[in-house]
Short mmCIF file of C-alpha atoms in Angstrom, two decimals:
data_model
loop_
_atom_site.label_atom_id
_atom_site.label_comp_id
_atom_site.label_asym_id
_atom_site.label_seq_id
_atom_site.Cartn_x
_atom_site.Cartn_y
_atom_site.Cartn_z
CA UNK Z 11 -36.20 -102.39 29.92
CA UNK Z 12 -37.08 -99.93 27.29
CA UNK Z 13 -34.82 -99.99 24.83
CA UNK Z 14 -35.82 -96.08 23.76
CA UNK Z 15 -32.96 -95.33 21.07
CA UNK Z 16 -35.72 -95.75 18.15
CA UNK Z 17 -33.84 -94.05 15.80
CA UNK Z 18 -31.40 -96.91 15.48
CA UNK Z 19 -33.94 -99.01 14.07
CA UNK Z 20 -35.96 -96.52 11.76
CA UNK Z 21 -32.97 -96.67 8.90
CA UNK Z 22 -34.87 -100.55 7.46
CA UNK Z 23 -37.35 -97.63 6.56
CA UNK Z 24 -35.69 -96.72 3.84
CA UNK Z 25 -32.38 -95.03 3.54
CA UNK Z 26 -32.71 -91.98 1.16
CA UNK Z 27 -35.83 -91.46 2.89
CA UNK Z 28 -34.04 -91.93 6.23
CA UNK Z 29 -31.06 -89.23 4.87
CA UNK Z 30 -33.60 -86.59 3.60
CA UNK Z 31 -36.37 -86.71 7.22
CA UNK Z 32 -32.63 -86.59 9.48
CA UNK Z 33 -31.49 -83.85 7.49
CA UNK Z 34 -34.90 -82.01 7.08
CA UNK Z 35 -35.26 -82.40 11.27
CA UNK Z 36 -31.47 -81.38 11.75
CA UNK Z 37 -31.70 -78.03 9.76
CA UNK Z 38 -34.83 -77.19 10.96
CA UNK Z 39 -33.74 -77.39 14.66
CA UNK Z 40 -30.47 -75.38 13.26
CA UNK Z 41 -32.79 -73.02 11.72
CA UNK Z 42 -35.35 -71.97 14.16
CA UNK Z 43 -32.88 -71.78 16.67
CA UNK Z 44 -30.99 -69.09 13.93
CA UNK Z 45 -34.05 -67.28 13.37
CA UNK Z 46 -35.10 -67.57 17.05
CA UNK Z 47 -32.50 -65.80 17.67
CA UNK Z 48 -33.05 -62.70 15.38
CA UNK Z 49 -36.77 -62.35 16.55
CA UNK Z 50 -35.94 -62.57 20.55
CA UNK Z 51 -32.88 -59.97 20.05
CA UNK Z 52 -34.97 -57.72 17.94
CA UNK Z 53 -37.98 -58.41 19.75
CA UNK Z 54 -35.82 -56.83 23.09
CA UNK Z 55 -34.49 -54.12 20.99
CA UNK Z 56 -37.55 -52.43 20.38
CA UNK Z 57 -37.96 -54.14 16.27
CA UNK Z 58 -41.16 -55.62 15.14
CA UNK Z 59 -41.35 -58.68 12.99
CA UNK Z 60 -43.87 -59.43 11.34
CA UNK Z 61 -43.27 -63.05 10.02
CA UNK Z 62 -41.03 -65.76 11.80
CA UNK Z 63 -41.02 -68.75 9.13
CA UNK Z 64 -40.14 -72.00 8.81
CA UNK Z 65 -38.89 -72.77 5.35
CA UNK Z 66 -39.96 -71.32 2.04
CA UNK Z 67 -43.05 -71.36 -0.04
CA UNK Z 68 -46.87 -71.68 0.43
CA UNK Z 69 -47.77 -71.57 3.63
CA UNK Z 70 -48.93 -75.13 5.53
CA UNK Z 71 -49.98 -73.51 8.70
CA UNK Z 72 -50.19 -70.22 10.92
CA UNK Z 73 -50.97 -67.96 13.48
CA UNK Z 74 -50.53 -63.92 14.72
CA UNK Z 75 -49.54 -63.90 18.93
CA UNK Z 76 -50.59 -61.40 20.75
CA UNK Z 77 -47.78 -59.11 18.85
CA UNK Z 78 -49.65 -59.36 16.22
CA UNK Z 79 -46.11 -61.50 14.55
CA UNK Z 80 -47.19 -64.54 11.94
CA UNK Z 81 -45.50 -67.76 12.72
CA UNK Z 82 -45.91 -70.02 9.93
CA UNK Z 83 -44.66 -73.68 8.81
CA UNK Z 84 -43.69 -73.24 4.67
CA UNK Z 85 -43.40 -76.88 2.33
CA UNK Z 86 -40.15 -76.00 1.58
CA UNK Z 87 -38.38 -77.21 4.82
CA UNK Z 88 -34.98 -75.87 3.69
CA UNK Z 89 -34.00 -72.55 5.09
CA UNK Z 90 -36.70 -70.61 7.15
CA UNK Z 91 -36.10 -66.65 8.30
CA UNK Z 92 -37.65 -63.15 10.42
CA UNK Z 93 -39.72 -60.60 8.00
CA UNK Z 94 -39.17 -57.42 10.69
CA UNK Z 95 -41.07 -54.14 10.21
CA UNK Z 96 -40.21 -52.51 7.00
CA UNK Z 97 -37.77 -55.15 5.84
CA UNK Z 98 -37.89 -54.45 1.80
CA UNK Z 99 -40.23 -57.58 1.12
CA UNK Z 100 -43.13 -58.12 -1.81
CA UNK Z 101 -45.16 -60.66 0.91
CA UNK Z 102 -45.59 -57.45 2.98
CA UNK Z 103 -48.86 -56.16 1.96
CA UNK Z 104 -47.85 -52.45 2.57
CA UNK Z 105 -47.68 -50.30 -0.63
CA UNK Z 106 -45.40 -47.24 -0.99
CA UNK Z 107 -48.26 -44.59 0.95
CA UNK Z 108 -48.02 -46.87 4.70
CA UNK Z 109 -44.53 -46.70 4.20
CA UNK Z 110 -44.62 -43.04 3.79
CA UNK Z 111 -46.65 -43.68 6.64
CA UNK Z 112 -44.76 -44.99 8.78
CA UNK Z 113 -41.63 -42.74 8.06
CA UNK Z 114 -43.48 -40.32 9.14
CA UNK Z 115 -44.27 -41.37 12.44
CA UNK Z 116 -41.38 -41.53 15.03
CA UNK Z 117 -42.89 -44.06 17.12
CA UNK Z 118 -43.86 -46.71 13.96
CA UNK Z 119 -40.68 -46.13 12.63
CA UNK Z 120 -38.51 -47.05 15.48
CA UNK Z 121 -40.30 -50.29 15.59
CA UNK Z 122 -39.04 -51.63 11.96
CA UNK Z 123 -35.50 -52.89 11.31
CA UNK Z 124 -34.80 -49.17 9.55
CA UNK Z 125 -35.76 -46.89 11.76
CA UNK Z 126 -33.82 -48.82 14.89
CA UNK Z 127 -30.92 -47.40 16.39
CA UNK Z 128 -27.41 -48.83 14.96
CA UNK Z 129 -26.83 -50.93 18.06
CA UNK Z 130 -30.19 -52.58 18.79
CA UNK Z 131 -29.65 -53.64 14.16
CA UNK Z 132 -26.14 -55.29 14.88
CA UNK Z 133 -27.57 -56.77 18.28
CA UNK Z 134 -30.75 -58.64 16.41
CA UNK Z 135 -28.22 -59.03 13.22
CA UNK Z 136 -25.66 -60.76 15.00
CA UNK Z 137 -28.04 -63.22 17.10
CA UNK Z 138 -28.53 -64.93 14.62
CA UNK Z 139 -25.32 -66.92 14.55
CA UNK Z 140 -23.95 -66.42 18.16
CA UNK Z 141 -27.51 -68.23 19.00
CA UNK Z 142 -26.22 -71.24 17.51
CA UNK Z 143 -22.82 -71.31 19.24
CA UNK Z 144 -25.32 -71.75 22.16
CA UNK Z 145 -27.08 -74.30 21.18
CA UNK Z 146 -23.75 -75.96 20.50
CA UNK Z 147 -22.08 -75.13 23.83
CA UNK Z 148 -25.24 -76.58 25.43
CA UNK Z 149 -25.75 -79.74 23.87
CA UNK Z 150 -22.32 -80.49 24.27
CA UNK Z 151 -22.03 -79.70 27.81
CA UNK Z 152 -25.56 -81.81 28.49
CA UNK Z 153 -23.67 -84.89 26.75
CA UNK Z 154 -20.06 -84.50 28.20
CA UNK Z 155 -22.20 -84.39 31.61
CA UNK Z 156 -24.58 -87.08 30.88
CA UNK Z 157 -21.87 -89.57 29.46
CA UNK Z 158 -19.74 -88.21 32.32
CA UNK Z 159 -15.67 -88.18 32.60
CA UNK Z 160 -13.39 -90.92 33.31
CA UNK Z 161 -12.32 -91.67 36.86
CA UNK Z 162 -9.36 -91.04 37.89
CA UNK Z 163 -7.89 -93.73 38.32
CA UNK Z 164 -8.33 -95.55 35.68
CA UNK Z 165 -11.30 -98.79 36.36
CA UNK Z 166 -13.38 -100.68 34.74
CA UNK Z 167 -17.13 -99.91 34.58
CA UNK Z 168 -18.03 -102.59 31.83
CA UNK Z 169 -16.90 -105.56 30.04
CA UNK Z 170 -16.90 -105.78 26.77
CA UNK Z 171 -17.67 -109.39 24.08
CA UNK Z 172 -14.24 -109.67 23.18
CA UNK Z 173 -12.37 -113.01 21.26
CA UNK Z 174 -10.10 -113.01 24.04
CA UNK Z 175 -9.09 -116.08 25.06
CA UNK Z 176 -8.89 -114.99 29.27
CA UNK Z 177 -10.96 -112.33 30.26
CA UNK Z 178 -10.23 -112.26 33.75
CA UNK Z 179 -10.89 -108.67 34.86
CA UNK Z 180 -13.79 -107.56 36.72
CA UNK Z 181 -16.41 -104.73 37.39
CA UNK Z 182 -15.19 -102.49 39.58
CA UNK Z 183 -11.46 -102.84 39.16
CA UNK Z 184 -8.52 -100.40 39.67
CA UNK Z 185 -5.96 -100.46 37.21
CA UNK Z 186 -2.74 -99.88 39.07
CA UNK Z 187 0.02 -101.52 36.23
CA UNK Z 188 0.29 -103.53 32.65
CA UNK Z 189 2.41 -105.61 32.62
CA UNK Z 190 4.59 -104.36 35.67
CA UNK Z 191 4.28 -100.73 34.76
CA UNK Z 192 2.67 -98.05 36.91
CA UNK Z 193 -0.56 -96.82 34.89
CA UNK Z 194 -0.34 -92.57 35.02
CA UNK Z 195 -3.00 -90.88 35.52
CA UNK Z 196 -5.71 -90.54 32.59
CA UNK Z 197 -4.96 -86.24 32.16
CA UNK Z 198 -1.59 -86.73 32.14
CA UNK Z 199 0.23 -86.46 28.60
CA UNK Z 200 1.99 -89.73 29.93
CA UNK Z 201 -1.64 -91.69 29.36
CA UNK Z 202 -1.31 -91.73 25.24
CA UNK Z 203 2.05 -92.91 25.64
CA UNK Z 204 1.68 -95.37 27.88
CA UNK Z 205 -0.68 -96.86 26.01
CA UNK Z 206 1.53 -96.66 22.97
CA UNK Z 207 4.56 -98.45 24.48
CA UNK Z 208 1.91 -101.93 25.54
CA UNK Z 209 3.76 -104.49 24.09
CA UNK Z 210 1.55 -105.87 21.30
CA UNK Z 211 0.07 -109.41 22.85
CA UNK Z 212 -3.35 -110.68 22.61
CA UNK Z 213 -3.11 -110.85 26.84
CA UNK Z 214 -1.75 -108.98 29.02
CA UNK Z 215 -0.97 -108.86 33.09
CA UNK Z 216 -3.23 -106.36 34.97
CA UNK Z 217 -2.15 -105.45 38.38
CA UNK Z 218 -5.32 -104.10 39.98
CA UNK Z 219 -6.70 -103.47 43.36
CA UNK Z 220 -10.21 -105.06 43.58
CA UNK Z 221 -12.15 -104.76 46.95
CA UNK Z 222 -9.31 -103.20 49.08
CA UNK Z 223 -6.89 -105.73 47.71
CA UNK Z 224 -3.97 -106.23 44.89
CA UNK Z 225 -3.74 -108.87 42.62
CA UNK Z 226 -3.03 -109.53 38.97
CA UNK Z 227 -4.74 -110.87 36.48
CA UNK Z 228 -5.01 -111.54 32.39
CA UNK Z 229 -7.08 -110.03 30.53
CA UNK Z 230 -7.21 -108.63 26.84
CA UNK Z 231 -4.77 -106.10 25.43
CA UNK Z 232 -5.80 -102.29 27.16
CA UNK Z 233 -6.34 -100.92 23.55
CA UNK Z 234 -7.72 -103.72 20.35
CA UNK Z 235 -8.46 -103.74 17.50
CA UNK Z 236 -12.00 -102.58 18.56
CA UNK Z 237 -14.64 -100.44 16.27
CA UNK Z 238 -15.45 -97.56 18.73
CA UNK Z 239 -17.35 -96.26 16.59
CA UNK Z 240 -17.97 -95.57 12.50
CA UNK Z 241 -17.12 -92.35 10.37
CA UNK Z 242 -19.51 -91.31 8.15
CA UNK Z 243 -18.88 -91.27 4.47
CA UNK Z 244 -16.33 -93.60 5.31
CA UNK Z 245 -14.71 -97.24 4.01
CA UNK Z 246 -15.15 -98.83 7.17
CA UNK Z 247 -19.33 -97.81 6.78
CA UNK Z 248 -19.53 -98.67 3.16
CA UNK Z 249 -18.35 -102.04 3.92
CA UNK Z 250 -20.67 -102.58 6.75
CA UNK Z 251 -18.78 -101.83 9.72
CA UNK Z 252 -20.23 -101.59 13.03
CA UNK Z 253 -19.53 -100.64 16.23
CA UNK Z 254 -18.26 -103.39 18.54
CA UNK Z 255 -16.18 -105.51 15.60
CA UNK Z 256 -12.57 -106.43 16.44
CA UNK Z 257 -10.94 -106.96 13.62
CA UNK Z 258 -8.43 -109.97 13.98
CA UNK Z 259 -6.07 -110.18 11.16
CA UNK Z 260 -5.52 -107.98 8.40
CA UNK Z 261 -4.16 -109.68 4.52
CA UNK Z 262 -4.24 -112.65 6.75
CA UNK Z 263 -1.90 -111.43 9.95
CA UNK Z 264 -3.32 -111.59 13.61
CA UNK Z 265 -3.04 -108.15 14.74
CA UNK Z 266 -4.35 -107.73 19.03
CA UNK Z 267 -3.70 -103.89 19.28
CA UNK Z 268 -5.39 -100.80 17.31
CA UNK Z 269 -2.55 -99.33 16.27
CA UNK Z 270 -1.52 -102.07 14.34
CA UNK Z 271 -4.58 -102.05 12.03
CA UNK Z 272 -4.15 -98.08 11.82
CA UNK Z 273 -0.31 -98.68 10.91
CA UNK Z 274 -1.86 -101.34 8.18
CA UNK Z 275 -3.28 -99.00 6.95
CA UNK Z 276 -1.47 -96.04 7.02
CA UNK Z 277 1.27 -98.50 5.25
CA UNK Z 278 -1.11 -99.70 2.41
CA UNK Z 279 -0.82 -96.51 -0.20
CA UNK Z 280 -4.32 -97.46 -0.87
CA UNK Z 281 -4.51 -100.41 -1.04
CA UNK Z 282 -7.68 -102.89 -0.48
CA UNK Z 283 -6.78 -104.99 2.95
CA UNK Z 284 -8.82 -107.75 3.83
CA UNK Z 285 -9.85 -107.75 7.26
CA UNK Z 286 -11.24 -110.75 9.04
CA UNK Z 287 -13.53 -109.36 11.92
CA UNK Z 288 -15.40 -110.89 14.45
CA UNK Z 289 -19.00 -109.96 15.50
CA UNK Z 290 -20.73 -111.97 18.33
CA UNK Z 291 -18.80 -114.81 18.25
CA UNK Z 292 -18.99 -114.82 13.88
CA UNK Z 293 -16.09 -114.48 11.95
CA UNK Z 294 -16.43 -112.56 9.33
CA UNK Z 295 -14.47 -111.30 5.80
CA UNK Z 296 -14.25 -107.59 4.68
CA UNK Z 297 -12.46 -105.58 2.10
CA UNK Z 298 -12.38 -102.02 2.45
CA UNK Z 299 -10.00 -99.66 0.88
CA UNK Z 300 -8.82 -96.86 2.46
CA UNK Z 301 -9.03 -92.93 1.72
CA UNK Z 302 -7.05 -89.81 2.30
CA UNK Z 303 -8.10 -88.09 4.84
CA UNK Z 304 -6.98 -84.91 5.53
CA UNK Z 305 -6.72 -84.36 9.77
CA UNK Z 306 -6.07 -80.86 11.35
CA UNK Z 307 -3.19 -81.79 14.58
CA UNK Z 308 -2.99 -80.19 17.82
CA UNK Z 309 0.17 -78.10 17.39
CA UNK Z 310 -2.02 -76.72 14.24
CA UNK Z 311 -2.21 -77.17 10.55
CA UNK Z 312 -3.14 -80.28 8.21
CA UNK Z 313 -1.83 -83.90 7.44
CA UNK Z 314 -2.72 -86.40 5.30
CA UNK Z 315 -3.17 -89.73 6.24
CA UNK Z 316 -4.79 -93.59 4.76
CA UNK Z 317 -7.72 -93.80 7.05
CA UNK Z 318 -10.75 -96.70 6.68
CA UNK Z 319 -13.67 -94.36 10.00
CA UNK Z 320 -12.97 -95.93 13.04
CA UNK Z 321 -12.46 -94.92 15.84
CA UNK Z 322 -10.73 -96.62 18.86
CA UNK Z 323 -11.87 -97.82 22.11
CA UNK Z 324 -10.82 -99.45 25.66
CA UNK Z 325 -11.07 -103.43 25.76
CA UNK Z 326 -13.30 -102.29 28.83
CA UNK Z 327 -15.75 -99.45 29.17
CA UNK Z 328 -14.04 -97.13 31.44
CA UNK Z 329 -15.88 -96.39 34.65
CA UNK Z 330 -17.26 -92.65 34.55
CA UNK Z 331 -18.51 -90.14 37.20
CA UNK Z 332 -20.05 -86.85 36.34
CA UNK Z 333 -18.08 -83.38 36.01
CA UNK Z 334 -19.50 -80.39 37.75
CA UNK Z 335 -22.11 -77.88 35.44
CA UNK Z 336 -19.33 -75.74 35.07
CA UNK Z 337 -16.31 -77.86 34.04
CA UNK Z 338 -19.61 -79.47 31.31
CA UNK Z 339 -20.13 -75.59 29.98
CA UNK Z 340 -16.48 -75.48 30.00
CA UNK Z 341 -15.86 -78.78 27.76
CA UNK Z 342 -19.15 -77.49 25.52
CA UNK Z 343 -17.15 -73.78 25.12
CA UNK Z 344 -13.87 -75.56 24.13
CA UNK Z 345 -15.51 -78.39 21.84
CA UNK Z 346 -17.89 -75.43 20.16
CA UNK Z 347 -14.60 -73.49 20.04
CA UNK Z 348 -12.39 -76.31 18.65
CA UNK Z 349 -14.62 -76.67 15.90
CA UNK Z 350 -14.04 -72.93 14.91
CA UNK Z 351 -11.05 -73.01 14.88
CA UNK Z 352 -10.29 -76.33 13.00
CA UNK Z 353 -13.19 -75.17 9.93
CA UNK Z 354 -11.56 -71.42 10.03
CA UNK Z 355 -7.86 -73.17 9.29
CA UNK Z 356 -9.43 -75.71 6.53
CA UNK Z 357 -10.91 -72.68 4.72
CA UNK Z 358 -7.89 -71.36 5.09
CA UNK Z 359 -5.98 -74.65 3.63
CA UNK Z 360 -8.06 -75.15 0.98
CA UNK Z 361 -7.56 -71.62 -0.30
CA UNK Z 362 -4.15 -72.14 -0.49
CA UNK Z 363 -4.00 -75.87 -1.58
CA UNK Z 364 -2.40 -76.87 1.37
CA UNK Z 365 -5.93 -79.38 1.74
CA UNK Z 366 -8.21 -80.85 -1.51
CA UNK Z 367 -11.13 -79.00 -1.24
CA UNK Z 368 -13.04 -81.87 -1.45
CA UNK Z 369 -13.40 -81.52 2.39
CA UNK Z 370 -16.52 -78.73 1.89
CA UNK Z 371 -19.53 -81.07 1.78
CA UNK Z 372 -22.66 -79.67 -0.04
CA UNK Z 373 -25.92 -80.93 1.50
CA UNK Z 374 -25.70 -83.92 -0.48
CA UNK Z 375 -22.75 -84.58 1.89
CA UNK Z 376 -24.30 -83.29 4.46
CA UNK Z 377 -27.89 -84.74 4.38
CA UNK Z 378 -25.90 -88.27 4.25
CA UNK Z 379 -23.48 -87.13 7.41
CA UNK Z 380 -26.95 -86.73 8.89
CA UNK Z 381 -28.52 -89.79 8.29
CA UNK Z 382 -25.29 -92.25 9.54
CA UNK Z 383 -25.81 -90.59 12.62
CA UNK Z 384 -29.03 -90.35 13.21
CA UNK Z 385 -28.73 -94.09 12.69
CA UNK Z 386 -26.51 -93.98 15.26
CA UNK Z 387 -28.58 -93.01 17.63
CA UNK Z 388 -30.18 -90.18 19.14
CA UNK Z 389 -26.39 -88.96 21.24
CA UNK Z 390 -24.90 -89.16 18.00
CA UNK Z 391 -27.42 -87.55 15.93
CA UNK Z 392 -28.12 -84.46 18.30
CA UNK Z 393 -23.93 -84.13 18.63
CA UNK Z 394 -24.28 -83.78 14.73
CA UNK Z 395 -26.79 -81.43 15.35
CA UNK Z 396 -24.63 -79.36 17.84
CA UNK Z 397 -21.15 -79.77 14.94
CA UNK Z 398 -23.29 -78.30 11.53
CA UNK Z 399 -24.74 -75.69 14.24
CA UNK Z 400 -21.08 -74.41 15.06
CA UNK Z 401 -20.59 -74.01 11.31
CA UNK Z 402 -24.15 -72.54 10.43
CA UNK Z 403 -23.27 -69.96 12.90
CA UNK Z 404 -19.12 -69.12 11.84
CA UNK Z 405 -20.56 -69.14 7.71
CA UNK Z 406 -22.95 -66.52 8.52
CA UNK Z 407 -20.82 -64.54 9.76
CA UNK Z 408 -18.39 -64.31 6.78
CA UNK Z 409 -17.89 -60.71 5.86
CA UNK Z 410 -19.82 -61.91 2.66
CA UNK Z 411 -23.29 -59.21 1.82
CA UNK Z 412 -26.01 -60.98 2.18
CA UNK Z 413 -25.31 -62.59 5.43
CA UNK Z 414 -25.30 -61.49 8.92
CA UNK Z 415 -21.32 -61.11 8.78
CA UNK Z 416 -22.09 -58.89 5.77
CA UNK Z 417 -24.79 -56.43 7.61
CA UNK Z 418 -22.62 -56.41 10.52
CA UNK Z 419 -19.54 -54.92 7.91
CA UNK Z 420 -22.25 -51.89 6.84
CA UNK Z 421 -23.26 -51.82 10.20
CA UNK Z 422 -19.60 -51.10 10.95
CA UNK Z 423 -19.53 -48.95 8.22
CA UNK Z 424 -21.73 -46.72 9.89
CA UNK Z 425 -20.72 -46.76 13.09
CA UNK Z 426 -17.51 -45.09 12.17
CA UNK Z 427 -18.86 -42.37 9.16
CA UNK Z 428 -22.10 -41.75 11.09
CA UNK Z 429 -24.42 -42.62 7.41
CA UNK Z 430 -24.96 -46.02 5.85
CA UNK Z 431 -23.32 -47.34 2.60
CA UNK Z 432 -25.21 -45.53 -0.50
CA UNK Z 433 -28.16 -47.49 -1.78
CA UNK Z 434 -26.32 -48.49 -5.34
CA UNK Z 435 -23.97 -49.27 -3.77
CA UNK Z 436 -25.54 -51.94 -1.10
CA UNK Z 437 -27.20 -52.89 -4.01
CA UNK Z 438 -24.22 -54.07 -5.88
CA UNK Z 439 -22.53 -55.67 -3.01
CA UNK Z 440 -25.74 -57.11 -2.43
CA UNK Z 441 -25.95 -59.01 -6.12
CA UNK Z 442 -22.22 -59.67 -5.37
CA UNK Z 443 -23.03 -61.25 -1.90
CA UNK Z 444 -25.57 -63.47 -3.44
CA UNK Z 445 -23.39 -64.74 -6.30
CA UNK Z 446 -20.89 -65.67 -3.77
CA UNK Z 447 -23.01 -67.58 -1.76
CA UNK Z 448 -24.08 -69.83 -4.71
CA UNK Z 449 -21.23 -69.68 -6.19
CA UNK Z 450 -20.48 -71.82 -3.18
CA UNK Z 451 -22.98 -73.95 -2.69
CA UNK Z 452 -23.35 -75.27 -6.37
CA UNK Z 453 -18.97 -75.80 -5.75
CA UNK Z 454 -19.51 -77.79 -2.49
CA UNK Z 455 -22.60 -79.19 -4.55
CA UNK Z 456 -20.15 -80.48 -7.00
CA UNK Z 457 -17.58 -82.28 -3.71
CA UNK Z 458 -20.67 -84.38 -2.67
CA UNK Z 459 -20.88 -85.46 -6.84
CA UNK Z 460 -17.41 -85.99 -7.86
CA UNK Z 461 -15.22 -86.20 -5.42
CA UNK Z 462 -14.17 -89.95 -4.17
#
């Protein structure tokens, strides 16, 4: 079978180039969806779009559609825009006389942004962030549907290569008990406690059901110190840990569970750790220095912990089954809302000083994460695009002039007072909003350059 996960091969062509390409692709997709939301809802609302642009600066390619909208790609692929009829833009080619003619024609005026009803303008502006959220929900739903959910009860789906002395489990085994303790439903909170309470031995007794028969076999610890995923910008990534690696020793002490490596990292107080790593039958030596990470908690707030940036996994790939379409979409909505809620909470904690402002990444940090996620495969990269799309949609809803949220505040003012804010006040507010946005960008860029 041909491996279609070609993205994992491309980093060899150059780390910096690969990072830039991944960032541009991710940003272009998100911007295109965001601007298309503005465009299509504006069109549905009777507002004409003069230009739909991906990128800024010199135009590389363009064409006009049958509605008279110019679709173009520009040389600087770090954003995009939709210019609606009546927008103030020197590139529009309309002089003051032409604009006066439009203002005198009620039909032509209705097709402009400023001449459209309040509801049409508000819907058009809100559509950009909403389409970002829709993109995220669809991606999360599709990934969740294609990946499936763990089968209940716990069932062996695929065996993983591990440095275990005994492995008697087989694909299709239904795990009933481990070391005499009944395995709870994976849907219950008790499942996590069950794993935590397992004795930390290299080999455990599994009571299984195989081909209709109940038997006891031996297998590795259920949650071994296995690297199931590597976090971008982490100590593990810097030390070249890879998915599938198994940590067998920490500072010369043998370990058998992921909980043991977690305990060693959390108690390190930032001290470098000497790891012995098993990779495809070969033992490697790695030195990692944990980083302090602010992690969101289920009960709310954040906790600061030492982390090396790896995620755990079972000793075997659990068997999965496809969820229903409704369940997958609900999962996409839940994931999107979790990101929104966590982002708002994180921003609030940064403002109050409860967590470090280094949690705010700028373009360099985002580009680095883009490259890392792309190098881990198509699914990881697409997942990251969905996460970033949620963040872009949320950012644009902030009530800052120059952002979509600021325009919505102006429209709310107009709805209450019956008239738009004065032109002088709008110019001042837009200048202030632009200064705030630029200041935030500079601050985030400083984090990329100077935060550890």
